[in-house]
mmCIF file of C-alpha atoms in Angstrom:
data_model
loop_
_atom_site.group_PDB
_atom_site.id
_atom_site.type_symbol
_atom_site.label_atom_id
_atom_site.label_comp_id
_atom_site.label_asym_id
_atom_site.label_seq_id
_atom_site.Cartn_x
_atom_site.Cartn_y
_atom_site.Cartn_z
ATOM 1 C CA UNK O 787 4.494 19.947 -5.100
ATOM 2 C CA UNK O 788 8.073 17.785 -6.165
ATOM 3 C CA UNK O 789 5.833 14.367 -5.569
ATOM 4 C CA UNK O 790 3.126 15.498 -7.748
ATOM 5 C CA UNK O 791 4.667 16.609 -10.622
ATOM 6 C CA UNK O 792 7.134 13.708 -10.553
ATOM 7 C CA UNK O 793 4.155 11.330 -9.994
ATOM 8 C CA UNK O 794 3.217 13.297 -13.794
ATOM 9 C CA UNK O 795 5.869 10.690 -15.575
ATOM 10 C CA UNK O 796 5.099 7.401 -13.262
ATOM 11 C CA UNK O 797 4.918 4.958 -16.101
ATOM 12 C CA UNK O 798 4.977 2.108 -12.939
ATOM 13 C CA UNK O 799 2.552 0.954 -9.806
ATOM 14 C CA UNK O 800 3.801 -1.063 -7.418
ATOM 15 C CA UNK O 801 0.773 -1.704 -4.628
ATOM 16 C CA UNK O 802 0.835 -3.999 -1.391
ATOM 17 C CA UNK O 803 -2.061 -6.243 -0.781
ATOM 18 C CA UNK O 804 -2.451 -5.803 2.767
ATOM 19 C CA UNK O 805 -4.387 -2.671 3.291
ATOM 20 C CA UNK O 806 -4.002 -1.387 -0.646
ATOM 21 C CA UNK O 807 -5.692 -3.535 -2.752
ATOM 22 C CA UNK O 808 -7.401 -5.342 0.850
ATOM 23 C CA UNK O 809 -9.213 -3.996 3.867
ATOM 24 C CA UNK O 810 -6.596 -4.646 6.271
ATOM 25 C CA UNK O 811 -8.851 -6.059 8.760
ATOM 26 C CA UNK O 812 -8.482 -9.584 7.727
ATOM 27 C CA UNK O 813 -10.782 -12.533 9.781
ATOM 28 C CA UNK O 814 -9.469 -15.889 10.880
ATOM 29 C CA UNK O 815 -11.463 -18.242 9.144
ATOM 30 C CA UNK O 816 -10.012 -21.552 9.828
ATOM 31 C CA UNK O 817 -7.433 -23.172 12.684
ATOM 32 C CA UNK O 818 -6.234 -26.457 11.377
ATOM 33 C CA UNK O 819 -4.032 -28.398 14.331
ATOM 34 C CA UNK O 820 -1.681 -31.091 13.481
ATOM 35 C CA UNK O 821 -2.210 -34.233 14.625
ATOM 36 C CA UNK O 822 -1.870 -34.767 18.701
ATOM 37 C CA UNK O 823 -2.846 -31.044 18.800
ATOM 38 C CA UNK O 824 -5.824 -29.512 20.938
ATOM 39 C CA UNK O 825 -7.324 -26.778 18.256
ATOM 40 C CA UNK O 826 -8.504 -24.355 21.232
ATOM 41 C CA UNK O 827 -5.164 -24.637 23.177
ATOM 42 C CA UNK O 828 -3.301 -24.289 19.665
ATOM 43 C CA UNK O 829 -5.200 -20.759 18.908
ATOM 44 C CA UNK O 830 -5.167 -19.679 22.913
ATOM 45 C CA UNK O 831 -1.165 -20.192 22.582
ATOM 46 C CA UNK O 832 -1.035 -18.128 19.322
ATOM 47 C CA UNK O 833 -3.253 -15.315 20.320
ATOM 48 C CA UNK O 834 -1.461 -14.870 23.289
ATOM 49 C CA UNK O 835 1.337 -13.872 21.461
ATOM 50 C CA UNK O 836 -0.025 -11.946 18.559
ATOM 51 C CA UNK O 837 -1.287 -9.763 21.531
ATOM 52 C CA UNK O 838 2.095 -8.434 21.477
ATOM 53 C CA UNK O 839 1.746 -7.379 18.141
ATOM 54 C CA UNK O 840 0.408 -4.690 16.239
ATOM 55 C CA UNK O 841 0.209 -6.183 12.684
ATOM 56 C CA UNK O 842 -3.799 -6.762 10.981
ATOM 57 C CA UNK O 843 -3.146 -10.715 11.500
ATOM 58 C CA UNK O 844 -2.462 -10.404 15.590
ATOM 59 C CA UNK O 845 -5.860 -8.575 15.333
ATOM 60 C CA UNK O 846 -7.449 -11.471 13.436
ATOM 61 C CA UNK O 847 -6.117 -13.929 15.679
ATOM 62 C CA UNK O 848 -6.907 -12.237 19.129
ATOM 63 C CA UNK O 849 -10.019 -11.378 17.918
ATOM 64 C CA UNK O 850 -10.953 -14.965 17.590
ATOM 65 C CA UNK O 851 -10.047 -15.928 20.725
ATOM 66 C CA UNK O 852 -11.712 -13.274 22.594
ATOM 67 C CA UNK O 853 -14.624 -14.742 20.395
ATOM 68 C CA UNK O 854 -14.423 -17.818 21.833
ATOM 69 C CA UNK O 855 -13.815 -16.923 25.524
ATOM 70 C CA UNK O 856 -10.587 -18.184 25.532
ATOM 71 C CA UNK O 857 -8.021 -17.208 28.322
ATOM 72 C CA UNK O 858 -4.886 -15.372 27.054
ATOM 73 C CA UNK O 859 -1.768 -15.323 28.968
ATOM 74 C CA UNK O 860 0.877 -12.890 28.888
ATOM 75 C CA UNK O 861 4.101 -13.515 26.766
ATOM 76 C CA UNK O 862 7.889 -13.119 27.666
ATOM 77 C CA UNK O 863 10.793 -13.066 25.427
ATOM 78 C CA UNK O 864 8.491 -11.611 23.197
ATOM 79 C CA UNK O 865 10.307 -11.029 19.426
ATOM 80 C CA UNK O 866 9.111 -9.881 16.729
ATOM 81 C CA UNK O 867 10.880 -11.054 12.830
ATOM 82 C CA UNK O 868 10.384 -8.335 10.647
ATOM 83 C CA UNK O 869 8.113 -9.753 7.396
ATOM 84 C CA UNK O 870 8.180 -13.121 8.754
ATOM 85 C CA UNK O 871 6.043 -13.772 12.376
ATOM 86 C CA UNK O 872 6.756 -13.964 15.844
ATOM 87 C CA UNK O 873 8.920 -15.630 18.692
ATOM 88 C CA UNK O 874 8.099 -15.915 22.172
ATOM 89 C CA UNK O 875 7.145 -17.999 25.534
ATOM 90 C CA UNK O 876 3.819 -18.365 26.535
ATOM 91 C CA UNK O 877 3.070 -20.396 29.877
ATOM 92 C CA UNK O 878 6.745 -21.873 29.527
ATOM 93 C CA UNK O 879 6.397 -22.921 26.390
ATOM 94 C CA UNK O 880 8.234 -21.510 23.223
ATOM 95 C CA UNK O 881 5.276 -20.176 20.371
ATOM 96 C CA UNK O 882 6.444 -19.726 16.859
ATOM 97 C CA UNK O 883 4.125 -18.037 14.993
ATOM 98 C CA UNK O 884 4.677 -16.570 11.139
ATOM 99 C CA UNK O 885 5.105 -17.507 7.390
ATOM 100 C CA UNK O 886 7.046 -20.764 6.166
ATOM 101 C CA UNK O 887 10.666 -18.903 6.428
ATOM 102 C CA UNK O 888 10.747 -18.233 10.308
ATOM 103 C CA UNK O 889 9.803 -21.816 11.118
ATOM 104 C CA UNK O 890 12.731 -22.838 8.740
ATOM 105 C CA UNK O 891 15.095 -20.289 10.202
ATOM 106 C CA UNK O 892 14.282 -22.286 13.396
ATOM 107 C CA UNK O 893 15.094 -25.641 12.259
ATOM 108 C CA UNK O 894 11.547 -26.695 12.227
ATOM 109 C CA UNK O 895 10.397 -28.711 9.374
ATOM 110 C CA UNK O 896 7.167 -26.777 7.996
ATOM 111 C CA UNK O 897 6.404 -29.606 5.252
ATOM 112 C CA UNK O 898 3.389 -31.025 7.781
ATOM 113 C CA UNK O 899 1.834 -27.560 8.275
ATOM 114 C CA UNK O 900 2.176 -26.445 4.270
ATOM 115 C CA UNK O 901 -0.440 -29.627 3.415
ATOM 116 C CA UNK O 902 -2.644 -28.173 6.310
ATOM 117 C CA UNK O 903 -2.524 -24.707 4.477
ATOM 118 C CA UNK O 904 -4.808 -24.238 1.698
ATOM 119 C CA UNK O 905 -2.553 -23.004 -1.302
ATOM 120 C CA UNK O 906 -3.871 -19.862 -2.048
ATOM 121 C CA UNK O 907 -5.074 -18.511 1.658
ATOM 122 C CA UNK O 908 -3.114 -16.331 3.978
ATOM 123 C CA UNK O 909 -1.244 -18.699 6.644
ATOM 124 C CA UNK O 910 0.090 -18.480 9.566
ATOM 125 C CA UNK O 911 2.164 -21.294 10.798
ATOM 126 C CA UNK O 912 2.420 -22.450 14.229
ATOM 127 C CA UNK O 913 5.195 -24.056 15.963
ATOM 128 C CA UNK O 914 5.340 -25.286 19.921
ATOM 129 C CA UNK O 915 8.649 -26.150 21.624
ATOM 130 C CA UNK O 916 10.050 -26.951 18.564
ATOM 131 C CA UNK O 917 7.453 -28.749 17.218
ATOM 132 C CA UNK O 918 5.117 -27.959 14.046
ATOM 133 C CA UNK O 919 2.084 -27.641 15.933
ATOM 134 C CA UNK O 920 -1.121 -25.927 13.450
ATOM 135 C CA UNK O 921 -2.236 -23.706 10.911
ATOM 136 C CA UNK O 922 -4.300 -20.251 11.254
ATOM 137 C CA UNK O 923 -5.603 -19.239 7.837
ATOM 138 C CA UNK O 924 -7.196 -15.631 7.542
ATOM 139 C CA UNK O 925 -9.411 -14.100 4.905
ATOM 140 C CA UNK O 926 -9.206 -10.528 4.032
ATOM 141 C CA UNK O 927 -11.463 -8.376 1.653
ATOM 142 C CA UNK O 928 -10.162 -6.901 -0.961
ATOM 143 C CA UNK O 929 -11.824 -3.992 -1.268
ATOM 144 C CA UNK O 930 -14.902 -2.703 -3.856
ATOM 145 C CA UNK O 931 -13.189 0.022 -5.465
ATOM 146 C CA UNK O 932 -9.544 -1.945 -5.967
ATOM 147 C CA UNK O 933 -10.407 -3.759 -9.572
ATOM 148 C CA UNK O 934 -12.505 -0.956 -11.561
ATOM 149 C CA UNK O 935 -9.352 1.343 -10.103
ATOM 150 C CA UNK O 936 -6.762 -1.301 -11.338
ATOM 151 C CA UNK O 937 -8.388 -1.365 -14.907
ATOM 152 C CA UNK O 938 -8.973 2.442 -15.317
ATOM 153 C CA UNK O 939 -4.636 2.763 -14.433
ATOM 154 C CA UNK O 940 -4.163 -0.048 -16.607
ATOM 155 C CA UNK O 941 -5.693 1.872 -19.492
ATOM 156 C CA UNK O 942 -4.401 4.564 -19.074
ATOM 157 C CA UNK O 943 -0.628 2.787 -19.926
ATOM 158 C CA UNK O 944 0.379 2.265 -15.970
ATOM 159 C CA UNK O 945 1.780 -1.010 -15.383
ATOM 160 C CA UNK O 946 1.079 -2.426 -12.019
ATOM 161 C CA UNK O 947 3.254 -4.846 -9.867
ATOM 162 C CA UNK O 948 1.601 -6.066 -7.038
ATOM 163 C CA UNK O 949 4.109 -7.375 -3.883
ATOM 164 C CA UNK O 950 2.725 -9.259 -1.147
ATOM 165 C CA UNK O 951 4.319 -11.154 2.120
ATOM 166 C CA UNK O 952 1.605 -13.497 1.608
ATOM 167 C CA UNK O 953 1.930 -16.977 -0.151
ATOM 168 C CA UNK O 954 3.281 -17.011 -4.015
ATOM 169 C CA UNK O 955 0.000 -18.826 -4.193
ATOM 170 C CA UNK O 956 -2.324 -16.811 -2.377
ATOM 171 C CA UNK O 957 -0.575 -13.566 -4.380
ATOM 172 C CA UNK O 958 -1.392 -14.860 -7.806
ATOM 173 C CA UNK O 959 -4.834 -15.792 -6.515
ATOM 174 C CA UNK O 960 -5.500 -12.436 -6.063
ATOM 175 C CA UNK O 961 -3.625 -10.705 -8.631
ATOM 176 C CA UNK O 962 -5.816 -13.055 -10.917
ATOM 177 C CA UNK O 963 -9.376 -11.842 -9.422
ATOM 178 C CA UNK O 964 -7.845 -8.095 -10.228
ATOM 179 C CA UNK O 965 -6.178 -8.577 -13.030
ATOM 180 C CA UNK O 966 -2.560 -7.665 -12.105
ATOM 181 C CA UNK O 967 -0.481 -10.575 -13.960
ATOM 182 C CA UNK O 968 2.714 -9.295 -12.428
ATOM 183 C CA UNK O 969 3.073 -10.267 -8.923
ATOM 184 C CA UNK O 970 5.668 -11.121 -6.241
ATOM 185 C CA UNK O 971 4.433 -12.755 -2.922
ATOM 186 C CA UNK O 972 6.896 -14.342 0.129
ATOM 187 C CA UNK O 973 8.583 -10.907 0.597
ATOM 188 C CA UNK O 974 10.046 -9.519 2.973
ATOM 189 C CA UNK O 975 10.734 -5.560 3.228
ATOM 190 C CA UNK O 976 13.919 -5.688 1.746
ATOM 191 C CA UNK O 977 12.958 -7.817 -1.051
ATOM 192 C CA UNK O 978 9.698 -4.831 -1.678
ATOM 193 C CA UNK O 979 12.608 -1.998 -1.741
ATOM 194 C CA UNK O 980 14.895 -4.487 -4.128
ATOM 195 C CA UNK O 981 11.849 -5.006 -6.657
ATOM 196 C CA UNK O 982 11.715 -1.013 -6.899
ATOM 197 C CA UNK O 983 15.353 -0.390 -7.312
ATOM 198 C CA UNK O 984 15.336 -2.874 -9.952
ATOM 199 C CA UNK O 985 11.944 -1.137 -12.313
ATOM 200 C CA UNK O 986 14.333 1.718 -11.166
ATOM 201 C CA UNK O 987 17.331 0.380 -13.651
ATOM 202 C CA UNK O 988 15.359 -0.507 -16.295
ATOM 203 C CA UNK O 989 14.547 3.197 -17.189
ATOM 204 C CA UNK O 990 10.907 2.947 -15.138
ATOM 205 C CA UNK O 991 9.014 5.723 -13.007
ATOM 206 C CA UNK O 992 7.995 4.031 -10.138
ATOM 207 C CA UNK O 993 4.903 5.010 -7.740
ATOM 208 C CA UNK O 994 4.031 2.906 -4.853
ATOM 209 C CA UNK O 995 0.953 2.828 -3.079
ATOM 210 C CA UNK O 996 1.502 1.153 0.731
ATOM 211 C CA UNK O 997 0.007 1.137 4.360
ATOM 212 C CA UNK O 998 1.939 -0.851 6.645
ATOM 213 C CA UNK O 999 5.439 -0.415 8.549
ATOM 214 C CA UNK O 1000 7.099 -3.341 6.654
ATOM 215 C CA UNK O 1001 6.329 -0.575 3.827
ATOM 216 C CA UNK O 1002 7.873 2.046 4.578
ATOM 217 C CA UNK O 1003 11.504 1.267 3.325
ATOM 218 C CA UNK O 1004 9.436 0.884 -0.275
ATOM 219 C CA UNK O 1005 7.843 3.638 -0.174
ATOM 220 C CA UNK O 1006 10.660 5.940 0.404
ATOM 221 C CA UNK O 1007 12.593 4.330 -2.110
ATOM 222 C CA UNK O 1008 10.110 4.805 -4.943
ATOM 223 C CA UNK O 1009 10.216 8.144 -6.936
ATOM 224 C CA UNK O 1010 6.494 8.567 -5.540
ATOM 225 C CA UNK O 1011 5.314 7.632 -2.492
ATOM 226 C CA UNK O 1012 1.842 7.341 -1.913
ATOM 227 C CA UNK O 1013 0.646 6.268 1.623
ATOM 228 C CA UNK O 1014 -2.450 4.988 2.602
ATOM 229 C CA UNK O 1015 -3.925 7.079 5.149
ATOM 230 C CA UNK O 1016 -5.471 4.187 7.125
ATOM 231 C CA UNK O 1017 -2.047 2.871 7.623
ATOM 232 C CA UNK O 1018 1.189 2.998 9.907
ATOM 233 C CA UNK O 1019 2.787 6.381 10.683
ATOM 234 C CA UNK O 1020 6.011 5.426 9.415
ATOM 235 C CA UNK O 1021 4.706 4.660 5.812
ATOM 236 C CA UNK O 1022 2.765 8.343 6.452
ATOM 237 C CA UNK O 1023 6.222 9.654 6.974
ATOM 238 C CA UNK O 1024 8.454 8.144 4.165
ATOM 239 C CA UNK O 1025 5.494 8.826 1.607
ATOM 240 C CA UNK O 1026 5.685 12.197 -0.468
ATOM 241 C CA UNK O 1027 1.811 12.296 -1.543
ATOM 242 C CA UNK O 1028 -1.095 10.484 1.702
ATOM 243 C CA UNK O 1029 -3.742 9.326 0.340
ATOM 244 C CA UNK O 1030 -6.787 10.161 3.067
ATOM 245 C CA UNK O 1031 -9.347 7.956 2.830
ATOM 246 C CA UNK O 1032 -7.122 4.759 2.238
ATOM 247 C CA UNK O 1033 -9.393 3.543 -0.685
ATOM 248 C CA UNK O 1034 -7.150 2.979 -4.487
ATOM 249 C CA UNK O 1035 -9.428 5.436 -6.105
ATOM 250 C CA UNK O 1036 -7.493 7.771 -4.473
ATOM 251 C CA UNK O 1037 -4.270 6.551 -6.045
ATOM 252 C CA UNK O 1038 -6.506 6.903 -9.492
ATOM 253 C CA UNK O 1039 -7.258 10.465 -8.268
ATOM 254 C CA UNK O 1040 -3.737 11.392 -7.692
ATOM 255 C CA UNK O 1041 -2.988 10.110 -11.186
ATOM 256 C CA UNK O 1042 -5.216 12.255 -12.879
ATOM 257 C CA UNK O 1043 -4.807 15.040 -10.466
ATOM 258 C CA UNK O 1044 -1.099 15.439 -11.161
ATOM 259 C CA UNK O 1045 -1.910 15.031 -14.699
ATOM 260 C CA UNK O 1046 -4.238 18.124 -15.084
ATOM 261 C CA UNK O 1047 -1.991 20.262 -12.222
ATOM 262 C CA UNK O 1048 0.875 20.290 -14.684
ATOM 263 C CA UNK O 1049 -1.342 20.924 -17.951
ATOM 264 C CA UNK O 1050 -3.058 23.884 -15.876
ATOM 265 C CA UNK O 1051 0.354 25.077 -15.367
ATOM 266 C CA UNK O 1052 1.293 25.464 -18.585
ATOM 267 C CA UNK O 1053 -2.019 27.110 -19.582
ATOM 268 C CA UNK O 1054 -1.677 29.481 -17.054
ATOM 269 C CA UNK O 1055 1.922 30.509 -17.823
ATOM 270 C CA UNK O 1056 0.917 30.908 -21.858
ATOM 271 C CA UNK O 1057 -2.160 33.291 -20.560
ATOM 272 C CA UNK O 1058 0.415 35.248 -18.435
ATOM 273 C CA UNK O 1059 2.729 35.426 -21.509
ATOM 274 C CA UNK O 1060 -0.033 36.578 -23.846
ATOM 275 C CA UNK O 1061 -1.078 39.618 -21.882
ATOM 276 C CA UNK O 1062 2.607 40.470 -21.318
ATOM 277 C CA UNK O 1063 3.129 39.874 -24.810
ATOM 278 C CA UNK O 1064 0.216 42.393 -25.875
ATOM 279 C CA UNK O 1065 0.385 44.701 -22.823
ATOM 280 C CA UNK O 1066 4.033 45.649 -22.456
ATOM 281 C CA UNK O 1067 4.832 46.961 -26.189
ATOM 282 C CA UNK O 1068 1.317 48.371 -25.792
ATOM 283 C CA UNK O 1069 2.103 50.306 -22.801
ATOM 284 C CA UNK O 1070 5.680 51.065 -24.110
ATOM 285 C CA UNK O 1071 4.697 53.251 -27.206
ATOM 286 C CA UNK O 1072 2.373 54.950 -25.018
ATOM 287 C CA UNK O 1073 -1.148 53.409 -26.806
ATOM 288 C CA UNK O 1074 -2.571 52.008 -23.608
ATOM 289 C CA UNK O 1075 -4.362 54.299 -21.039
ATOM 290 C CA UNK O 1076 -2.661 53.148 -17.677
ATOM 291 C CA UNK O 1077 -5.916 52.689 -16.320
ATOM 292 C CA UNK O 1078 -6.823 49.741 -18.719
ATOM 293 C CA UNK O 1079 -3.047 48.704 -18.150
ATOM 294 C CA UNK O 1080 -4.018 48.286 -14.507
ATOM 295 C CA UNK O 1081 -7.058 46.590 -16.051
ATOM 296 C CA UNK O 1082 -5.783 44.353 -17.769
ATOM 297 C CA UNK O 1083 -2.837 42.963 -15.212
ATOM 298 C CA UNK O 1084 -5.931 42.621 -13.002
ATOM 299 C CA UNK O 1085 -7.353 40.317 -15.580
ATOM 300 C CA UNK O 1086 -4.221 38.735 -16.311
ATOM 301 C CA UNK O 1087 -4.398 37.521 -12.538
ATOM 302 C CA UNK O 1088 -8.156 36.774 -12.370
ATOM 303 C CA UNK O 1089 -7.694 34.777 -15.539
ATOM 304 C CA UNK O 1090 -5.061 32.338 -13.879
ATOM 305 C CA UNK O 1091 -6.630 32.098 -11.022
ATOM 306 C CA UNK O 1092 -9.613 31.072 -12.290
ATOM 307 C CA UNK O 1093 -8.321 28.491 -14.661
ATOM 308 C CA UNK O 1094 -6.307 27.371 -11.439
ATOM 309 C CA UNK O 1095 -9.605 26.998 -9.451
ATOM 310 C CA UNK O 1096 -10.912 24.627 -12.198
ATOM 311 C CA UNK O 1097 -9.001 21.383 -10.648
ATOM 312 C CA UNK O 1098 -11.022 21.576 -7.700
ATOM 313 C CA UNK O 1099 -13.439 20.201 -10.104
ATOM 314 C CA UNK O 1100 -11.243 17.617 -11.748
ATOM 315 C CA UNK O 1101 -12.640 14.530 -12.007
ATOM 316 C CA UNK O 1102 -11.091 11.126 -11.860
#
């Protein structure tokens, strides 16, 4: 009840991409080795690690080399970077696997692999033994309903932020097929809750819509969670309002539905007043039969229930 009357005054969206705005079943489209580097044994080394993993890119990745009948092996020393990629040995050799920054905290030099990367796809860089070894780029749908549910917030005087671990590149690529102007991509989940604490100090009323684990210190930071239902139990957990189905018009729904709960209220509260108003004096000076008293608290409870019962027919 808190979250949705506080989601009432949200004057601010912030939304992931991954799994908000996107499917969240992204596809590996293209693996691009370096030079000197065997494409299959490049994606058999990567998948083998990203087996480890639970994040929608391992699942790309995998998936692709189950595809192609490759043989995975399994990993040791597995580690996983939170909102940057993965470390690990795979048949004695040490895999890399992640965004720009954990090749860079490893003292590899990612300029080769950022000219293999088209600028506004979602990477994955590759390192073995040290070594800048391939790229793995991955598509991922954004989904029917996210731009016509974008728009409709937008008029309505919302102003969306859209944050993204992905590519500065690839996040104003699709902030620009949706609309969003603001964007912030190359994040990691520190950097998400930082964003929010900021529209926090400038006065704002931030909601934020989010799926994954790397979400979940976000989401409990905002003044309204709202958690994808398709997504990671943590973000379920740190949310205040789930939405079920995972799709944005249920963000749009939540909107309105908070919207109409707390006009509702206030309609039912003046009905409740009016009958009090009439009924007590009434009853007081002895001009109401106490039958139609009982008559008319009866009403007075019908009345609000029934106006109550009309959000079940709100629409978005």
């Amino acid at each position: 009840a808190a979250a949705l009357e506080r989601l009432r005054a949200a004057d601010t969206l912030v939304v992931v991409k991954t799994g908000t705005l996107s499917e969240g079943r992204p596809r590996l489209d293209a693996v691009r080795a370096a030079p000197g580097q065997d494409e299959a044994e490049l994606l058999r080394l990567a998948a083998s690690l990203e087996r480890a993993s639970e994040h929608p890119l391992a699942a790309a990745v995998a998936g692709e080399a189950r595809r192609r009948s490759l043989a995975l092996s399994e990993p040791s020393d597995f580690r996983s970077v939170a909102g940057r990629g993965l470390l690990g040995t795979v048949d004695g050799r040490r895999i890399a696997v992640g965004n720009e920054a954990l090749l860079k905290e490893a003292g590899i030099d990612a300029a080769l692999l950022r000219a293999l990367a088209p600028e506004a796809a979602t990477a994955l860089f590759v390192a073995i033994d040290g070594a800048p070894a391939g790229v793995l780029t991955a598509a991922d749908p954004i989904k029917p309903s996210a731009a016509g549910s974008i728009a409709r917030l937008k008029e309505a005087g919302v102003r969306i932020v859209m944050l993204t671990g992905d590519s500065a590149e690839a996040a104003r690529a699709v902030g620009g097929r949706l609309g969003i102007a603001e964007v912030h991509g190359g994040l990691l989940p520190a950097d998400k809750e930082r964003i929010i604490a900021e529209l926090q100090r400038e006065g704002r009323v931030v909601a934020m819509a989010g799926d994954g684990v790397n979400d979940a210190p976000a989401l409990a930071r905002a003044d309204v969670g709202l958690a994808m239902g398709t997504g990671a139990d943590v973000a379920l957990e740190s949310a205040g309002i789930t939405i079920m189905n995972g799709d944005l018009r249920g963000v749009l729904r939540a909107f309105a539905l908070s919207r109409a709960t707390l006009r509702n209220i206030k309609q039912n509260l003046f009905f409740a007043f009016v009958y009090n108003a009439l009924g007590v004096p009434a009853a007081a000076l002895g001009l109401l039969n106490p039958m139609f008293a009982a008559l008319a608290m009866t009403l007075s409870s019908v009345s609000v229930i029934g106006n109550a019962l009309r959000l079940r027919r709100q629409a978005l």
